[in-house]
Coordinates of C-alpha atoms and ligand atoms in Angstrom, one line a residue:
X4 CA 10.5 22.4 21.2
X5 CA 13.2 19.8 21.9
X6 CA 16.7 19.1 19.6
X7 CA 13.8 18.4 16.6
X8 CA 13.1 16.5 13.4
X9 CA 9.6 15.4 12.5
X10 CA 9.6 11.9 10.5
X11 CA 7.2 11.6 7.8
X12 CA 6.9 8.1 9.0
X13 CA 8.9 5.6 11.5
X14 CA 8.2 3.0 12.6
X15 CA 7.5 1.9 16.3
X16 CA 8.7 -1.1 17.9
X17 CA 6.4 -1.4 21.4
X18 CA 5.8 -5.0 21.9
X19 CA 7.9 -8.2 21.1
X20 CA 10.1 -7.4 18.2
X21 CA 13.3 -7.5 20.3
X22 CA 12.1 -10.4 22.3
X23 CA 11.5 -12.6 19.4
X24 CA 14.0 -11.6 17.1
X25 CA 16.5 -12.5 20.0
X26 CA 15.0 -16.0 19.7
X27 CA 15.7 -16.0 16.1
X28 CA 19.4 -15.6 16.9
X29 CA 19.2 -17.8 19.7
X30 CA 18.0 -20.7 18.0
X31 CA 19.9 -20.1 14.9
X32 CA 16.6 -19.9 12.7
X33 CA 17.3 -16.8 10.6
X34 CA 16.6 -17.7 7.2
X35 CA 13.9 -18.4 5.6
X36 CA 12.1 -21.6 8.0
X37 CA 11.8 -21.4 11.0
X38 CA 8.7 -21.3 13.5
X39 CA 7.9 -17.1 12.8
X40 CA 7.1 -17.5 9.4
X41 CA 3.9 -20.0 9.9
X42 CA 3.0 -17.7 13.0
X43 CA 2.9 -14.5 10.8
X44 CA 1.7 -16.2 7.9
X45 CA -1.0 -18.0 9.8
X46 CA -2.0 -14.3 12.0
X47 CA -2.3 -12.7 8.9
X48 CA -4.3 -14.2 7.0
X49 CA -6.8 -14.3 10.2
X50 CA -6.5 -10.7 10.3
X51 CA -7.2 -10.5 6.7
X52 CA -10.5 -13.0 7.4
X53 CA -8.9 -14.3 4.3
X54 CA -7.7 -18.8 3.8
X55 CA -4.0 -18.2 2.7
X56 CA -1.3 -15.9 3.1
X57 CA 2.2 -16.2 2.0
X58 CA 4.8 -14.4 3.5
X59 CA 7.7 -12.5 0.6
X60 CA 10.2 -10.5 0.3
X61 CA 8.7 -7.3 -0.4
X62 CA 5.5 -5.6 -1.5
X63 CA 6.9 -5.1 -5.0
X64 CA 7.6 -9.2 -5.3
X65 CA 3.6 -9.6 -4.1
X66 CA 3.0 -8.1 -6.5
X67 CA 5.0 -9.9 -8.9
X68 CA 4.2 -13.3 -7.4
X69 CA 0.2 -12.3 -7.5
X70 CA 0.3 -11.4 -11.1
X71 CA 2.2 -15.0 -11.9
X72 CA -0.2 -16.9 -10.0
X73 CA -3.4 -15.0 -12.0
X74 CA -1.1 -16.3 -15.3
X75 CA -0.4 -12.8 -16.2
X76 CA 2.0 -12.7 -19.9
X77 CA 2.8 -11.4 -22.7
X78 CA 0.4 -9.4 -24.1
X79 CA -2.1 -9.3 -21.5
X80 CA -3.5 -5.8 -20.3
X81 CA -3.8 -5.0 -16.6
X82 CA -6.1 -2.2 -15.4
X83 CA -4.2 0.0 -13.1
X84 CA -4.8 3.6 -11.6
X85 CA -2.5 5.9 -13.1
X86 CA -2.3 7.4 -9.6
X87 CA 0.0 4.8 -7.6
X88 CA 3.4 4.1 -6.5
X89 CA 5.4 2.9 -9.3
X90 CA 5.8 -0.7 -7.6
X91 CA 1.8 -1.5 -8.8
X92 CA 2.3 -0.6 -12.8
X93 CA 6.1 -2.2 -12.8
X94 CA 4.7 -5.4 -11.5
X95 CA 2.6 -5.8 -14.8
X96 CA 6.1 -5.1 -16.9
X97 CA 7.4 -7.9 -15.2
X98 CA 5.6 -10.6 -16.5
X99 CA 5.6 -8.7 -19.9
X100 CA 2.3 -7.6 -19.6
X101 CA 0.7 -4.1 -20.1
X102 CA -0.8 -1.6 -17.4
X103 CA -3.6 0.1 -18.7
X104 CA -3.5 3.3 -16.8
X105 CA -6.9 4.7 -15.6
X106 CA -7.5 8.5 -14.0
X107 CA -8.8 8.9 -10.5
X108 CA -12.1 10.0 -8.9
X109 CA -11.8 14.0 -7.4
X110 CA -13.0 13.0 -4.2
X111 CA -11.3 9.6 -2.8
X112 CA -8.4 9.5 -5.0
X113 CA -9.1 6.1 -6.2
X114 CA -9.1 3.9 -9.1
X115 CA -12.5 5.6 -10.8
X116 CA -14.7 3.0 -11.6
X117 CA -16.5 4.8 -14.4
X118 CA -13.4 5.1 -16.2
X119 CA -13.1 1.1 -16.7
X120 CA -15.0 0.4 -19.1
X121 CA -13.5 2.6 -22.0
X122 CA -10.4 1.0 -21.6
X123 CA -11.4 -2.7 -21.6
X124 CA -10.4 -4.4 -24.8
X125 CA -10.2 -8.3 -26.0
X126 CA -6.5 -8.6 -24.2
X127 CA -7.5 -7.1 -21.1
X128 CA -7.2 -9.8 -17.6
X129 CA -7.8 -7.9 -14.8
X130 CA -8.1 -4.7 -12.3
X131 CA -5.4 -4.2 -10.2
X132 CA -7.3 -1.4 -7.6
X133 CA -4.6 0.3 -5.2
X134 CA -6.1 1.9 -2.0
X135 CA -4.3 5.2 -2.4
X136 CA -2.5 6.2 1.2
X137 CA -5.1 3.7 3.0
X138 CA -8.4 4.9 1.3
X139 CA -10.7 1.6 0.6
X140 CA -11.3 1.6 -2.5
X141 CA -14.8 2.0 -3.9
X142 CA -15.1 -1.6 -5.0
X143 CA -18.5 -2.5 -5.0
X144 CA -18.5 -0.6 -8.9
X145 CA -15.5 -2.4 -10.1
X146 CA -16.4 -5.8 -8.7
X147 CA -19.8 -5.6 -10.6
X148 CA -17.6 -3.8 -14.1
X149 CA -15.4 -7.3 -13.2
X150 CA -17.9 -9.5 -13.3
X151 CA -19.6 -8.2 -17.1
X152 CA -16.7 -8.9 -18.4
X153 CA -15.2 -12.0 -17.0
X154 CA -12.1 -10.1 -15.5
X155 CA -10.4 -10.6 -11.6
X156 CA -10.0 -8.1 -9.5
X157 CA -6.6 -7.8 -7.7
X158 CA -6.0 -5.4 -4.2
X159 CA -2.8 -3.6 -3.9
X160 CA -3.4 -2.8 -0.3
X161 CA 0.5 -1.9 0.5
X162 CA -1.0 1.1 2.5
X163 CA -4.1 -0.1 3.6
X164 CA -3.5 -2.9 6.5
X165 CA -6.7 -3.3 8.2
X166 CA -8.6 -0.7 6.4
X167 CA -12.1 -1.4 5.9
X168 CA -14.9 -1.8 3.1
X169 CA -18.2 -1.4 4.2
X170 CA -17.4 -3.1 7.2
X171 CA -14.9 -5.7 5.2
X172 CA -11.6 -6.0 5.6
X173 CA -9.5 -5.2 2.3
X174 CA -7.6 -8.1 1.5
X175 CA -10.5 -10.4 0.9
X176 CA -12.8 -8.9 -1.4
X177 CA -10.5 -9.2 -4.4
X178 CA -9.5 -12.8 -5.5
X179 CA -6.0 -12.3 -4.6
X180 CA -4.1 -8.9 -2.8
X181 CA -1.3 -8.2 -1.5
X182 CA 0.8 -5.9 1.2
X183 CA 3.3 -4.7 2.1
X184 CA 5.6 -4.3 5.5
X185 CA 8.2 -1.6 4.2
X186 CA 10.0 0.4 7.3
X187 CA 6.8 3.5 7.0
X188 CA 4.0 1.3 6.4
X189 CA 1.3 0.9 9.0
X190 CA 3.3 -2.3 10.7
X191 CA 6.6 -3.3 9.4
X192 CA 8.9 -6.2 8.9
X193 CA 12.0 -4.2 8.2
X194 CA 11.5 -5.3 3.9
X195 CA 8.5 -7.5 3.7
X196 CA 5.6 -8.4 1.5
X197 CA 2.4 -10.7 2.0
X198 CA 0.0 -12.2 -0.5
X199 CA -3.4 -13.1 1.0
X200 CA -6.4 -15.3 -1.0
X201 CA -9.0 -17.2 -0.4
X202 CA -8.3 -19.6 -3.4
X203 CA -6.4 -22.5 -2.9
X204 CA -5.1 -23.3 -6.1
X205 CA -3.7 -19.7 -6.6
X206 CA -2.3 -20.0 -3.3
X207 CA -1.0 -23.4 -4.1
X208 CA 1.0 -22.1 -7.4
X209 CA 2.3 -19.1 -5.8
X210 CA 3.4 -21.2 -2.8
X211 CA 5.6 -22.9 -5.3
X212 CA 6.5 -19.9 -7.6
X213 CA 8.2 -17.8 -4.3
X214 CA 10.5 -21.1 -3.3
X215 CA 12.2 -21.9 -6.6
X216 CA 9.4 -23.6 -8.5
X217 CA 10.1 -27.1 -6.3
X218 CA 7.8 -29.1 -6.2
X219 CA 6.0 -29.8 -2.9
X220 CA 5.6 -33.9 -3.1
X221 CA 9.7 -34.0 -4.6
X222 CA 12.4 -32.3 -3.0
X223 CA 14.7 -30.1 -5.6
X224 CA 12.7 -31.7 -8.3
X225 CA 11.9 -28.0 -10.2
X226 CA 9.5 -28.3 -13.1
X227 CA 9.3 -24.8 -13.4
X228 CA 11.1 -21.1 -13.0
X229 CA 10.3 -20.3 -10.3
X230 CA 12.2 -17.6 -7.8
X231 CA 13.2 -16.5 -4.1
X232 CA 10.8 -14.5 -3.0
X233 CA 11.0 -15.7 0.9
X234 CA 10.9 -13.3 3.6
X235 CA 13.5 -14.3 6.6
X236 CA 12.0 -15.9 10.3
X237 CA 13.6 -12.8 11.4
X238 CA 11.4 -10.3 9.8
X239 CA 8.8 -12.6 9.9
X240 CA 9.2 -12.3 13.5
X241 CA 9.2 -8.5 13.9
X242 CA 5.9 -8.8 11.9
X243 CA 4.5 -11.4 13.8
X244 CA 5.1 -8.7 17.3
X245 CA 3.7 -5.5 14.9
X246 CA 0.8 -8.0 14.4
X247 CA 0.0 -8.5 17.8
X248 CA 0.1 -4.8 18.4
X249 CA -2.1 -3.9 15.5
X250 CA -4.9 -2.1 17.3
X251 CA -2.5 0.0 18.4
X252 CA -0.9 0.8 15.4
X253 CA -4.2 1.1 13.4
X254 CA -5.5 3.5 16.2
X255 CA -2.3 5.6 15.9
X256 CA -2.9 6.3 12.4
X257 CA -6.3 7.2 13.2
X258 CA -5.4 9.8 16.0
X259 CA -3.1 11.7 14.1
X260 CA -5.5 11.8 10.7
X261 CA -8.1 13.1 13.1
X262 CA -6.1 15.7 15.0
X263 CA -5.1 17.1 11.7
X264 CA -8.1 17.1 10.5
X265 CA -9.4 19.4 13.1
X266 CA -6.8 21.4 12.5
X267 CA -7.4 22.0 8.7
X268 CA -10.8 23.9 8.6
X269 CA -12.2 25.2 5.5
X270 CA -10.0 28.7 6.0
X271 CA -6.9 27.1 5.9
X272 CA -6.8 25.9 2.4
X273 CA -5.8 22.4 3.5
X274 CA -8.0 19.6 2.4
X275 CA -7.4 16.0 4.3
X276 CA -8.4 12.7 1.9
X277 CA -11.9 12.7 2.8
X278 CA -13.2 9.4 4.5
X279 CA -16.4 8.0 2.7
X280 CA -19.4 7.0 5.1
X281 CA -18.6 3.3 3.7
X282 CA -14.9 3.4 4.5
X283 CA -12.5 3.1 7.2
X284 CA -9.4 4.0 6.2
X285 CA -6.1 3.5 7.8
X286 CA -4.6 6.9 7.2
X287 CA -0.8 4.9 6.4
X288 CA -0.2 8.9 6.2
X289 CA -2.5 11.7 6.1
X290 CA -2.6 13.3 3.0
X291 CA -3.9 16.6 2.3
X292 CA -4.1 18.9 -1.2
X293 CA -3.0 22.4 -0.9
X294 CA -5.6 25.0 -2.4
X295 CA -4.3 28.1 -4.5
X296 CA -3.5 30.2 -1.2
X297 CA -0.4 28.3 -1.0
X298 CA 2.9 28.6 -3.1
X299 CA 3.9 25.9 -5.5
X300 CA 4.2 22.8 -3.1
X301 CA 7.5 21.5 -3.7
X302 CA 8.0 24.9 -2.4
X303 CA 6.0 24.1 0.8
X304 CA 7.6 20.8 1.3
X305 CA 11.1 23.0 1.2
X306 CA 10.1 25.3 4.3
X307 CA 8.8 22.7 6.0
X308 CA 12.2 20.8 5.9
X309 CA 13.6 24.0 6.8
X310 CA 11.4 23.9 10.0
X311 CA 12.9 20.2 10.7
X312 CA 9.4 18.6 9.7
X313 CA 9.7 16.0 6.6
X314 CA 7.2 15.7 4.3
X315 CA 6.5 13.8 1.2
X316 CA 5.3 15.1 -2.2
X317 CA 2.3 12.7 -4.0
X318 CA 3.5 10.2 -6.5
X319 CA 4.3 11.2 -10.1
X320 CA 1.4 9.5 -12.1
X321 CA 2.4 6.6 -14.0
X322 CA 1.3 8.8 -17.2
X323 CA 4.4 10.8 -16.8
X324 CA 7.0 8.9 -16.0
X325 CA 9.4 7.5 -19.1
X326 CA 7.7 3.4 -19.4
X327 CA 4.5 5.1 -19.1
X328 CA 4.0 8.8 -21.0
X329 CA 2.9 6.7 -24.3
X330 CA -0.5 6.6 -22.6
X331 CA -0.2 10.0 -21.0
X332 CA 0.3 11.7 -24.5
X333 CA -2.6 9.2 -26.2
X334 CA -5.2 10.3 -22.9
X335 CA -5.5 12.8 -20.3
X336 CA -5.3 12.3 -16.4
X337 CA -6.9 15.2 -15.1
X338 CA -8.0 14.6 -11.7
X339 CA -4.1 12.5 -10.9
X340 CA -2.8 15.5 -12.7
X341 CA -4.1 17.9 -10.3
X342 CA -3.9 15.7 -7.1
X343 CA -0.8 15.0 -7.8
X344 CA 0.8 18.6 -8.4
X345 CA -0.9 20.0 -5.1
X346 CA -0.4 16.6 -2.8
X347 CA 1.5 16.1 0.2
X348 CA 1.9 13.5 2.7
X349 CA 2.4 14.5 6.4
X350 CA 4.2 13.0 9.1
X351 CA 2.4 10.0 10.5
X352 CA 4.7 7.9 12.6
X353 CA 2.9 6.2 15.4
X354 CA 4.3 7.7 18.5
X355 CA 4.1 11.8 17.0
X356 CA 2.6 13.9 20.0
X357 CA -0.4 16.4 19.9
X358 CA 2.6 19.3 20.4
X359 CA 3.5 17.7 17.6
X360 CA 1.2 17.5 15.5
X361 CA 0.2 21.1 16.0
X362 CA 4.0 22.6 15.3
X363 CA 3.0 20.9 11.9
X364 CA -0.2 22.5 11.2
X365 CA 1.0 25.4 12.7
X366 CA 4.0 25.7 10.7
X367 CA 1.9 24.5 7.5
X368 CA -1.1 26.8 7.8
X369 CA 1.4 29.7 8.5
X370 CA 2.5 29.0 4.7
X371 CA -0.7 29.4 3.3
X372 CA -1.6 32.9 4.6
Ligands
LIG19 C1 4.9 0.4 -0.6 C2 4.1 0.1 -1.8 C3 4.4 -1.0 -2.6 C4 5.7 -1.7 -2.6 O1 6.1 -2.2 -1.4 P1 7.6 -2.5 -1.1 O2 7.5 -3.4 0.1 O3 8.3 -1.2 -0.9 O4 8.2 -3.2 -2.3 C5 3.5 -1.3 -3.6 N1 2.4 -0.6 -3.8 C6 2.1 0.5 -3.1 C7 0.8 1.2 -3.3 C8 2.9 0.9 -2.0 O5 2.6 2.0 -1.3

């Protein structure tokens, strides 16, 4: 094989990113207005089969600006997998609130739903779900968990762009979610983040809270903090061309998860995120648990670099990390615990190639024997 290295996930610009970013430049509209921005914003939430959208900076600030528009504060509780990228549990410090950190379910690595209740106490607001590496989540449980006790439900669906519930969409089952357009998510904006809900006075508050807090009837008159949270016309711009190529992107995704999966048969000691009958997921990256034949995976991920193929080892839990082992040392984690020792993400980018897709199973299911 060719002068090789094996991303775990680039991106892949094959439509009209260069052609409209050019007209960014072109016309001087670079910032933060300009024509891109409506365009993206207005796509997205289509896509989403969702009322609102608002384009931000990042999938982290979403997160942030979702949590200020549900009134999130000090001393509130927000229900959060323990399994997640740290971005979803921070998000919660932020507004000096508390994550309340919840184990996963064995078999779709999820938020597990009977786990909820235990932890719901007089403080608690919300469910943040995350759909882990594209998974849906199983939401029809937590909605119904939700709705005993008076609680929203927020999507963290970073990883999960057009993944599908039961035939839904994520994005809009939640009252509010958000995404996010990092450089190895399914479609990208360079740094880029998007909140999506269907109700109009969150969207309204938020709209407000991302541009300084001004107030939409009385220009620079600020009656509140409120932040920059804007995404550029530029990246607004790349998304808007990623958009329009999103069947293609999704469908990527989809090849390689299934070409691996053909690949890992019961003798190889590889197991591939199972996809529920109910879901559709978007395989941002395939992700696979090692079973005992293997060494110690850090170890695995090291001789795969070795054989120019980059890998990516499973989030830490939140239980473990320094803000968060409080929790892990009041309750156990058992099923993050495990997926998270013996989990590794595999390349995904759009454009990988059967050859090589193979020289990564091959190469992987070589370690294992
Ligand atoms: C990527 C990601 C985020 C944060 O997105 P950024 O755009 O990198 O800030 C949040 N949550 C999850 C689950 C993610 O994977």
């Amino acid at each position: 094989m060719k002068d090789l290295f094996i991303p775990v996930a680039a991106p892949v610009f094959n439509g009209n990113e260069k052609k409209y970013v050019d007209d960014c430049i072109d016309s001087t509209w670079v910032s933060s207005a300009g024509k891109y921005i409506k365009q993206f914003e207005d796509g997205f939430a289509d896509f989403c089969h969702a009322k609102h959208a608002l384009s931000c900076s990042n999938g982290t600030v979403a997160l942030h600006l979702a949590l200020m528009g549900l009134e999130v504060g000090p001393g509130d509780e927000v229900i959060v997998p323990t399994f997640t990228y740290v971005a979803s549990a921070n998000s919660v410090m932020y507004c000096g609130a508390t994550p309340v950190l919840v184990d996963s379910e064995p078999d779709t690595w999820n938020l597990d739903p009977t786990k909820i209740e235990e932890v719901i106490t007089t403080r608690t607001k919300g469910i943040m779900v995350v759909h882990v590496f594209g998974h849906p989540v199983d939401m029809d449980p937590i909605m119904e968990v939700a709705r005993k006790h008076g609680l929203w439900v927020m999507e963290d669906a970073a990883e999960a762009h057009g993944a599908e519930y039961k035939g839904q969409r994520v994005g809009s089952i939640g009252l509010i979610s958000t995404f996010s357009f990092f450089g190895n998510k399914v479609i990208t904006t360079g740094e880029g983040g998007m909140v999506v809900t269907n109700d109009d006075a969150l969207a309204a508050r938020m709209r407000q809270l991302k541009g300084q807090g001004m107030d939409p009837q009385r220009r620079y008159w600020f009656p509140m903090i409120g932040y920059n949270y804007r995404m550029t016309n530029i990246e607004a711009a790349i998304g808007l061309a990623q958009l329009e190529n999103f069947d293609w992107h999704f469908a990527q995704r989809r090849r390689i998860a299934e070409h691996y999966g053909r690949r890992f048969d019961k003798g190889t000691g590889v197991t591939i995120q199972p996809e529920k009958p109910w879901a559709r997921s978007s395989y941002w990256m395939t992700s696979v648990l090692l079973d005992d034949n293997f060494p110690a995976r850090d170890f695995v991920i090291q001789k795969m670099a070795e054989a120019k193929i980059e890998t990516r080892p499973f989030f830490y839990p939140m239980h473990v990390l320094p803000m968060y082992c409080e929790q892990g040392k009041q309750r156990s984690f058992p099923v993050a615990d495990h997926i998270s020792a013996r989990g590794m993400n595999l390349p995904s980018s759009g454009n990988l190639t059967a050859e090589e897709i193979d020289y990564v199973c091959d190469t992987l299911i070589q370690l294992g024997k």
